[in-house]
Short mmCIF file of C-alpha atoms and ligand atoms in Angstrom, two decimals:
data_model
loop_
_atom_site.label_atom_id
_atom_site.label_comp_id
_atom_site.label_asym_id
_atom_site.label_seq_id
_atom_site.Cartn_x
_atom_site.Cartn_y
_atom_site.Cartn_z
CA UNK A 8 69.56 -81.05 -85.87
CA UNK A 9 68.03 -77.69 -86.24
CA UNK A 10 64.22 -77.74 -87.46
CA UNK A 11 63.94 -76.95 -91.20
CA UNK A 12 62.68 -73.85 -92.23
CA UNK A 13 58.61 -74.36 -93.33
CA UNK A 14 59.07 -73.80 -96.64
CA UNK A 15 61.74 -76.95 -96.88
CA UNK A 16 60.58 -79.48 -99.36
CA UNK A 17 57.01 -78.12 -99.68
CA UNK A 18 55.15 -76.94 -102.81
CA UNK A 19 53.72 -73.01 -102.73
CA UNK A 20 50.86 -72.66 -104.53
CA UNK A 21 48.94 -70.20 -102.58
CA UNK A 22 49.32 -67.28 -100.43
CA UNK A 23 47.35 -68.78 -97.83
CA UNK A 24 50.07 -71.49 -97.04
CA UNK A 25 51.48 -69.13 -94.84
CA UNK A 26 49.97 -69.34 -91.22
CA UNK A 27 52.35 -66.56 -89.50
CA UNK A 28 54.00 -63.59 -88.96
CA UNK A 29 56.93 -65.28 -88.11
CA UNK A 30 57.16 -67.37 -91.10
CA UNK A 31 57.24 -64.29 -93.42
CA UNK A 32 59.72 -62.51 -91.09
CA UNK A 33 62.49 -65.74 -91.78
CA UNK A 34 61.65 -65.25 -95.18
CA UNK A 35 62.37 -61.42 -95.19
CA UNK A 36 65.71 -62.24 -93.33
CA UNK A 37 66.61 -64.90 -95.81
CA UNK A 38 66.05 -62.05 -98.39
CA UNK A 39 68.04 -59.69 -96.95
CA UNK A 40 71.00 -62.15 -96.73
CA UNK A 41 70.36 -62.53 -100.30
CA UNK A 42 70.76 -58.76 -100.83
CA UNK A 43 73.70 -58.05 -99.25
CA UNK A 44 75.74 -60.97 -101.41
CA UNK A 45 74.31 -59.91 -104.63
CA UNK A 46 75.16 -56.09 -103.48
CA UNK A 47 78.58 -56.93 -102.46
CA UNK A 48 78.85 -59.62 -106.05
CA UNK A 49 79.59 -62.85 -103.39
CA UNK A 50 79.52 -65.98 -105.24
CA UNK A 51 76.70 -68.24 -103.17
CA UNK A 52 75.84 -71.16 -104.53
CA UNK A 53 74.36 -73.40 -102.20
CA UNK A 54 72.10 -74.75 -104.78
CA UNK A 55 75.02 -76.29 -107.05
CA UNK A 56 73.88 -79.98 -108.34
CA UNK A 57 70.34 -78.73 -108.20
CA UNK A 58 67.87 -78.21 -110.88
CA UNK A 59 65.33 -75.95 -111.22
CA UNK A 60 62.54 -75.76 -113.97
CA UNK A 61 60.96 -72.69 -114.65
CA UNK A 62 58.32 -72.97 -116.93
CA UNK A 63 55.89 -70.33 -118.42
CA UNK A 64 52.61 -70.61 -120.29
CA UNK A 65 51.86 -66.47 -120.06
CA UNK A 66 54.03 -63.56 -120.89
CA UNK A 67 56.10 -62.58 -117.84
CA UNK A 68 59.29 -59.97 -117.81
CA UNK A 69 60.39 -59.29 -113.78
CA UNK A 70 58.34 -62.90 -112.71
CA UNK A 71 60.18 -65.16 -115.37
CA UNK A 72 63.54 -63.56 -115.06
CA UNK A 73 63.64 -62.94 -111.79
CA UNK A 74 63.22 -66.58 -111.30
CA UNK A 75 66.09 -67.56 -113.37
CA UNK A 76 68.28 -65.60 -112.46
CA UNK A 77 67.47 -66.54 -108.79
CA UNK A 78 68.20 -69.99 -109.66
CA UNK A 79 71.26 -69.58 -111.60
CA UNK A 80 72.81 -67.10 -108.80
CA UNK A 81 72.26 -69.93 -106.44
CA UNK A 82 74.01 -72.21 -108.18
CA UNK A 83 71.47 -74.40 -109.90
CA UNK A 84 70.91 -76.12 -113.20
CA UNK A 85 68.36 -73.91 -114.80
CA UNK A 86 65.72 -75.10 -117.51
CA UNK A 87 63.73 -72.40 -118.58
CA UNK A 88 61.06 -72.05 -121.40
CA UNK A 89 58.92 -69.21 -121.88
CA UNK A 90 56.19 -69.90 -124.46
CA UNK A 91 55.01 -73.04 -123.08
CA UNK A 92 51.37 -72.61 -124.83
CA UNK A 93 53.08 -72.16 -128.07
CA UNK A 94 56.40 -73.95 -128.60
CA UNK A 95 56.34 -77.39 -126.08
CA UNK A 96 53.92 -80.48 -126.78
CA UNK A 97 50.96 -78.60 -125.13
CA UNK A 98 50.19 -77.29 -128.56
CA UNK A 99 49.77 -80.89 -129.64
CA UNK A 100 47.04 -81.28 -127.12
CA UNK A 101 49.44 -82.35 -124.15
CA UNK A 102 47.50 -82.23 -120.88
CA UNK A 103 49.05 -80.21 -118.13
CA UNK A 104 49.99 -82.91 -115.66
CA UNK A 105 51.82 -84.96 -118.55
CA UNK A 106 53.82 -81.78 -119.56
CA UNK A 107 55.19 -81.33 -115.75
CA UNK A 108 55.53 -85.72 -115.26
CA UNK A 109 57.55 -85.19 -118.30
CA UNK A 110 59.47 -82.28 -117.06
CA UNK A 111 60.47 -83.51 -114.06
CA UNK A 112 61.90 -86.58 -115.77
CA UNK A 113 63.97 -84.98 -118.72
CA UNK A 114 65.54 -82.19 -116.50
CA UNK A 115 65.83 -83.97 -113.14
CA UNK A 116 64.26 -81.08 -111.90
CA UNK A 117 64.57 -80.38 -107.99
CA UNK A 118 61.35 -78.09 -107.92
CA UNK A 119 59.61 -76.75 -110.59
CA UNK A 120 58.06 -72.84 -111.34
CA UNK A 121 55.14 -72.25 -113.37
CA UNK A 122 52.74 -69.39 -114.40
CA UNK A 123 49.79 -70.40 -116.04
CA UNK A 124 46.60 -69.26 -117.21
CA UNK A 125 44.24 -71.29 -115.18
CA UNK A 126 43.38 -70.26 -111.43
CA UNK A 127 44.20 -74.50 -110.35
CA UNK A 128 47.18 -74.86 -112.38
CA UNK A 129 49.51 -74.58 -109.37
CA UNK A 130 47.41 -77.48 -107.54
CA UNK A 131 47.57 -79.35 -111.26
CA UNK A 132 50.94 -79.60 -111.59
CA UNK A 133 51.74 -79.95 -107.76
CA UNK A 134 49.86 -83.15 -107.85
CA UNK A 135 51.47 -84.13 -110.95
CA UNK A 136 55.17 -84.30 -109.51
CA UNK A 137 57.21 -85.54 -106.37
CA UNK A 138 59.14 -82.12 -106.13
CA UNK A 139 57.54 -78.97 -104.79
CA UNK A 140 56.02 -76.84 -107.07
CA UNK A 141 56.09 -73.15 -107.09
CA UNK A 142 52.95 -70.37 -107.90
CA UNK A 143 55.05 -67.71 -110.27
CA UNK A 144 51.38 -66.42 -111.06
CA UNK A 145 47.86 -68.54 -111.60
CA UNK A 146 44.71 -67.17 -113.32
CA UNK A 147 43.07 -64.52 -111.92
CA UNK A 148 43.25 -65.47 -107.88
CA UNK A 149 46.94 -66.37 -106.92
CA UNK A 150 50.52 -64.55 -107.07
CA UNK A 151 52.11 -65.50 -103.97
CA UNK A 152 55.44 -64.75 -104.59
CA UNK A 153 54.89 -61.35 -105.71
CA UNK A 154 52.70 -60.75 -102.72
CA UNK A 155 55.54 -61.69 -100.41
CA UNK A 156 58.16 -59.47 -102.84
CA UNK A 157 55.65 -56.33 -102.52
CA UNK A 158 55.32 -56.81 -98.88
CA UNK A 159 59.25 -57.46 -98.77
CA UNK A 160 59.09 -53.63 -100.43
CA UNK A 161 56.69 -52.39 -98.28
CA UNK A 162 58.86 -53.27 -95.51
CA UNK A 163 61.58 -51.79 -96.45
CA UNK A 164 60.86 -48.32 -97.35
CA UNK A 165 58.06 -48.26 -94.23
CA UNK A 166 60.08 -50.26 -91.58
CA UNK A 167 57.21 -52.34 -90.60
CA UNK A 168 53.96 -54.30 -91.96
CA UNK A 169 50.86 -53.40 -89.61
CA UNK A 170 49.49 -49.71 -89.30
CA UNK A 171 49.76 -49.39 -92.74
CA UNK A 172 46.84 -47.89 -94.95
CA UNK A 173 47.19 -49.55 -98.41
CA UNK A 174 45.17 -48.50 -101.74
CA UNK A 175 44.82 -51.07 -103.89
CA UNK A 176 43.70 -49.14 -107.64
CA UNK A 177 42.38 -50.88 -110.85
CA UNK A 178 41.91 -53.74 -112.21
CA UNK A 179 40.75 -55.59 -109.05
CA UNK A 180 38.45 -58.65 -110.67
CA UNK A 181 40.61 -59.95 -112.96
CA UNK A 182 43.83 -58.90 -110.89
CA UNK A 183 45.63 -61.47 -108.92
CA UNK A 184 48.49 -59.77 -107.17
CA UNK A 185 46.35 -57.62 -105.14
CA UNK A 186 44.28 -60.53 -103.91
CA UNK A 187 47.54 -62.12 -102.62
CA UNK A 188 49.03 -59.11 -101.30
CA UNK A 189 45.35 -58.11 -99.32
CA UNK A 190 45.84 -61.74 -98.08
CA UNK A 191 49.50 -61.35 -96.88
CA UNK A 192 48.40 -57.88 -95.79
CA UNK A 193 46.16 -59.27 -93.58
CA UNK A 194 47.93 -61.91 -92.28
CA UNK A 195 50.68 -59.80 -90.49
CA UNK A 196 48.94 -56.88 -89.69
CA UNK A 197 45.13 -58.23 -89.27
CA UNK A 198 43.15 -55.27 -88.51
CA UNK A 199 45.63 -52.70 -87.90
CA UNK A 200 46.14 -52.62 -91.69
CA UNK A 201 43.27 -50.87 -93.61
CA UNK A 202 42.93 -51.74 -97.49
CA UNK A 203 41.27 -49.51 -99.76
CA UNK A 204 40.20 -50.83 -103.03
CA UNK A 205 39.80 -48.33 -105.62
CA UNK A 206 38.26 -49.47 -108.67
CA UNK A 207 35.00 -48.57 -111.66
CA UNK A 208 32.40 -51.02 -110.20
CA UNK A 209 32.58 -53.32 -113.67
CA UNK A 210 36.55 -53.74 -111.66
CA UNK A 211 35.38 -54.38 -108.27
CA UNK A 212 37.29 -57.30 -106.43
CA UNK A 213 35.10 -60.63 -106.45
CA UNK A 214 32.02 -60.29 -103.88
CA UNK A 215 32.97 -63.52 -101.89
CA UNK A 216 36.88 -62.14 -101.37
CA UNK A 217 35.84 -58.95 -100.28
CA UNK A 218 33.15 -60.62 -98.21
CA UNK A 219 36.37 -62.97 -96.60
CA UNK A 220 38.97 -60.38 -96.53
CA UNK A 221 36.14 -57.93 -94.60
CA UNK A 222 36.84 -60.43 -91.47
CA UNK A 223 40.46 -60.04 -91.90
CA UNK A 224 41.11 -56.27 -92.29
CA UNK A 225 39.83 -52.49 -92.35
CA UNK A 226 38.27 -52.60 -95.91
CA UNK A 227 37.28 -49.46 -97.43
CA UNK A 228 35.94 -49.40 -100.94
CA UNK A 229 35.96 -46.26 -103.01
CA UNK A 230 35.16 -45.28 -106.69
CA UNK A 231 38.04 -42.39 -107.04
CA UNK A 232 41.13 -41.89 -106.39
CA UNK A 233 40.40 -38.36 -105.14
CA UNK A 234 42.73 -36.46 -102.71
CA UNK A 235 41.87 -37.58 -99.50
CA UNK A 236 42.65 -41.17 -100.81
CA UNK A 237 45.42 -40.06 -101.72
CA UNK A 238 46.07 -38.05 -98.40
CA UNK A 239 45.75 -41.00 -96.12
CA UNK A 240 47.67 -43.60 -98.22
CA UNK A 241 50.93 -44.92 -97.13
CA UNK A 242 51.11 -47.08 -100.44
CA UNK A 243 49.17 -46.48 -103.56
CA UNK A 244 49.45 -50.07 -105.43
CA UNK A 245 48.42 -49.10 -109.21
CA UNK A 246 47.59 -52.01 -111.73
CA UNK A 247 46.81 -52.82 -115.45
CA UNK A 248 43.53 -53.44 -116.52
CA UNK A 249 44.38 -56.89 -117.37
CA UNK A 250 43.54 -56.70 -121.37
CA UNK A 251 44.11 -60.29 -121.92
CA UNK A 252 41.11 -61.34 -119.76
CA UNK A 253 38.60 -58.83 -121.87
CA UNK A 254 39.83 -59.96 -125.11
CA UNK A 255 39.51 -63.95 -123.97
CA UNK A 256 35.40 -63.17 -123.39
CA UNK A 257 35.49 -60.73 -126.50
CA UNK A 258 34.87 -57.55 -124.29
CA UNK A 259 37.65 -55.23 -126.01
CA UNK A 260 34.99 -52.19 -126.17
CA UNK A 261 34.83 -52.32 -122.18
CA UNK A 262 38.22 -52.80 -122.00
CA UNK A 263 38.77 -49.24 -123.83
CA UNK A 264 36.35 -47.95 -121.69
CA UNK A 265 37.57 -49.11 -118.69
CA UNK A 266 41.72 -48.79 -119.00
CA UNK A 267 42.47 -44.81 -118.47
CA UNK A 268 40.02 -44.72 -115.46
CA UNK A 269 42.68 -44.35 -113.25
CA UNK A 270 45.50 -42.70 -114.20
CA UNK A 271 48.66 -41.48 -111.17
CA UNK A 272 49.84 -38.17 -112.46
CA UNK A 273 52.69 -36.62 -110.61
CA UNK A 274 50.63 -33.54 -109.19
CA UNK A 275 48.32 -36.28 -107.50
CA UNK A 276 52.16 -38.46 -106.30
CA UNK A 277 52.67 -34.72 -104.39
CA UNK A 278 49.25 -35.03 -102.62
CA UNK A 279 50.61 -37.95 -100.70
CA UNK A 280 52.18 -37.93 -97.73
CA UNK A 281 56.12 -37.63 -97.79
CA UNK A 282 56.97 -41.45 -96.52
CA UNK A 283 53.87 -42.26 -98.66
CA UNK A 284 55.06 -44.67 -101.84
CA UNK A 285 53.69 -46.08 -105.41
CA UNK A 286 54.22 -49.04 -105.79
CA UNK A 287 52.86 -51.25 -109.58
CA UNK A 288 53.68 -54.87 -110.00
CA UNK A 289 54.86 -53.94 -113.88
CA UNK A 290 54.24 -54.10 -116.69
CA UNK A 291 52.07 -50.42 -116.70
CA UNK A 292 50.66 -49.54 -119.79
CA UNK A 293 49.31 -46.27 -119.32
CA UNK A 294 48.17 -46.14 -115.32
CA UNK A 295 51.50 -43.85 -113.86
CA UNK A 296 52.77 -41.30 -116.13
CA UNK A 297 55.93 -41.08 -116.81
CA UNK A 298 56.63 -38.47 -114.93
CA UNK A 299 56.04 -39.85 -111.75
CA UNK A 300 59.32 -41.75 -112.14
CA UNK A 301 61.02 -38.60 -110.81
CA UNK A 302 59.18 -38.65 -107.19
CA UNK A 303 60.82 -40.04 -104.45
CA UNK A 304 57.78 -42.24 -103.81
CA UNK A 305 58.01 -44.08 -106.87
CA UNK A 306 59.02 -47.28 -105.53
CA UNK A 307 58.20 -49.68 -108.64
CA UNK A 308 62.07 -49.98 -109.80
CA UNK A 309 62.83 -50.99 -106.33
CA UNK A 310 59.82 -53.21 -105.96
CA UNK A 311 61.37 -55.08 -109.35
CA UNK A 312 64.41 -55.97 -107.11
CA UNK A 313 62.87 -57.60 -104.60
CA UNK A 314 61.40 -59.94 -106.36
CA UNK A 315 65.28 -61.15 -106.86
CA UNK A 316 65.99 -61.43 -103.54
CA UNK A 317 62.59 -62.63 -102.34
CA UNK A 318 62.86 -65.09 -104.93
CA UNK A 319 66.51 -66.55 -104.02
CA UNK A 320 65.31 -66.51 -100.72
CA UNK A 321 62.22 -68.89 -101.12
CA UNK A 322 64.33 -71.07 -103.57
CA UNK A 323 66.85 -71.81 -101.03
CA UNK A 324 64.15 -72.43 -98.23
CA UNK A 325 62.31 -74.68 -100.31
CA UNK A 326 65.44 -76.78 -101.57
CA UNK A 327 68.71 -75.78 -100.32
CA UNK A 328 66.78 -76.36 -96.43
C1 NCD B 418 51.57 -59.18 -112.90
C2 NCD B 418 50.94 -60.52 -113.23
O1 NCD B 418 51.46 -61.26 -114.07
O2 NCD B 418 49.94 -60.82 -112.60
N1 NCD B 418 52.86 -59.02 -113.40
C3 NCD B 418 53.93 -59.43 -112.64
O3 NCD B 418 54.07 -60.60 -112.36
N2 NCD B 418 54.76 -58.51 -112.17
C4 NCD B 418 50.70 -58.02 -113.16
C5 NCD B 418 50.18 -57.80 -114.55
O4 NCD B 418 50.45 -58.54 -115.50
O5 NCD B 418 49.43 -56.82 -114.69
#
């Protein structure tokens, strides 16, 4: 029998699961088989009998969607509920692990999705349930499957993943896909990929990840995003100051400082190079204009895609086999 595929049957929790080059380069083929049947509308369904849980306990648009409609153009049975911190029994004091014991019994569920606020809540529920369990988004460290979508991106519009120069702009503390993605980053390329974080110093990424990722990668750390930033990027990766965070520790005045810092206009989009793209994990509230839409290296519709096929992809691998 052929070997399974490493995702098959396992849980992914964290970015740093993935040990190789190669096993990001089956997923990215896996994804692209997953494009060209949703381009050409081919029913696939190689997940039929299955069911998948997708459960949410922060707000999510492209994550939780994405996910569901992965599931359900795979074939599966599909239980999803957005809200979790409000509507299920968590608001009756439920503990986390209980919630996902019980979900796995009432829905039969073959693996199970979550996003959650706290940075273990992966690990929680993973050791909670028999079926794998899948990181759509933890606290402030982990977002592996957006990681592996924006690198899927990346990919795509660059044609490869090493020799790349990637600026990383905003919120970079309480951000968690950039932490995944520098990880990813510097997994395939290891130090032929530079990362420059660009950030106000109250936004810096966490001392002791910086101090990790150093080993990893080319790290440059800058305070602007001034024109020879700009100049040398091949992807600008803008982000949200992540509000939520600021009003949890009652910091809403630093928040309004902080959240215009950086903003991409499109005269500063033109000071990049022509293959140069922008790419935003969504939602933005404020950090690209508008009017950036209309360069050809916008790439944060596209990005949004991915995540559909990236997603499909890692389902099947982790169920279908
Ligand atoms: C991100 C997240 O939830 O971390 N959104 C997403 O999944 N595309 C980024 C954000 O909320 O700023």
């Amino acid at each position: 029998m052929a070997s399974r595929n490493k995702f098959f049957q396992k849980s992914f929790v964290s970015i740093d699961q993935i040990k190789s080059a190669k096993q990001v380069s089956a997923l990215f083929k896996e994804a692209d088989k997953m494009r060209k049947n949703v381009e050409s509308h081919k029913v696939f369904e190689p997940l039929k009998g299955m069911s998948v849980a997708v459960l949410f306990y922060q707000p999510s648009t492209r994550t939780f969607t994405s996910f569901v409609a992965a599931a359900k153009r795979l074939g599966a049975y599909v239980t999803s509920i957005h809200g979790m911190e409000q509507f299920s029994s968590v608001s009756k004091g439920e503990t986390l692990e209980d919630t996902i014991r019980s979900i796995e019994q009432t829905t039969a569920a073959d693996v199970i999705v979550i996003r959650h606020p706290d940075n273990n809540s992966s690990e929680v529920a993973d050791s909670a349930c028999s079926v794998p369990v899948v990181n759509a988004g933890s606290g402030k460290l982990e977002h592996p499957t957006q990681a592996l979508l924006d690198l899927y991106t990346i990919y795509n519009k660059l044609k490869k993943t090493s020799g790349l120069n990637v600026v990383m702009v905003g919120d970079l503390l309480y951000g968690r896909t950039i932490k995944s993605l520098a990880k990813v980053l510097a997994l395939v390329g290891g130090k032929k990929n530079k990362i420059t974080f660009v950030s106000p110093k109250e936004l810096a990424a966490p001392s002791d990840f910086v101090k990790e990722l150093r080993k990893k990668v080319v790290l440059g750390e800058e305070n602007s995003l001034s024109t020879k930033v700009l100049k040398e990027a091949d992807v600008v990766y803008m982000t949200r100051v992540q509000k939520e965070w600021f009003e949890q520790a009652g910091r809403m005045d630093e928040y309004e400082r902080l959240k215009d810092k950086f903003i991409m206009t499109r005269h500063m989009a033109t000071q990049m190079k022509k293959k140069a793209i922008v790419m935003h994990p969504l939602p933005r509230v404020g950090e690209i204009l508008r009017e950036v839409d209309e360069d050809h290296r916008a790439t944060y519709f596209e990005q949004m895609r991915s995540g559909l096929y990236v997603r499909m992809a890692l389902l099947n691998m982790i169920i279908g086999g």
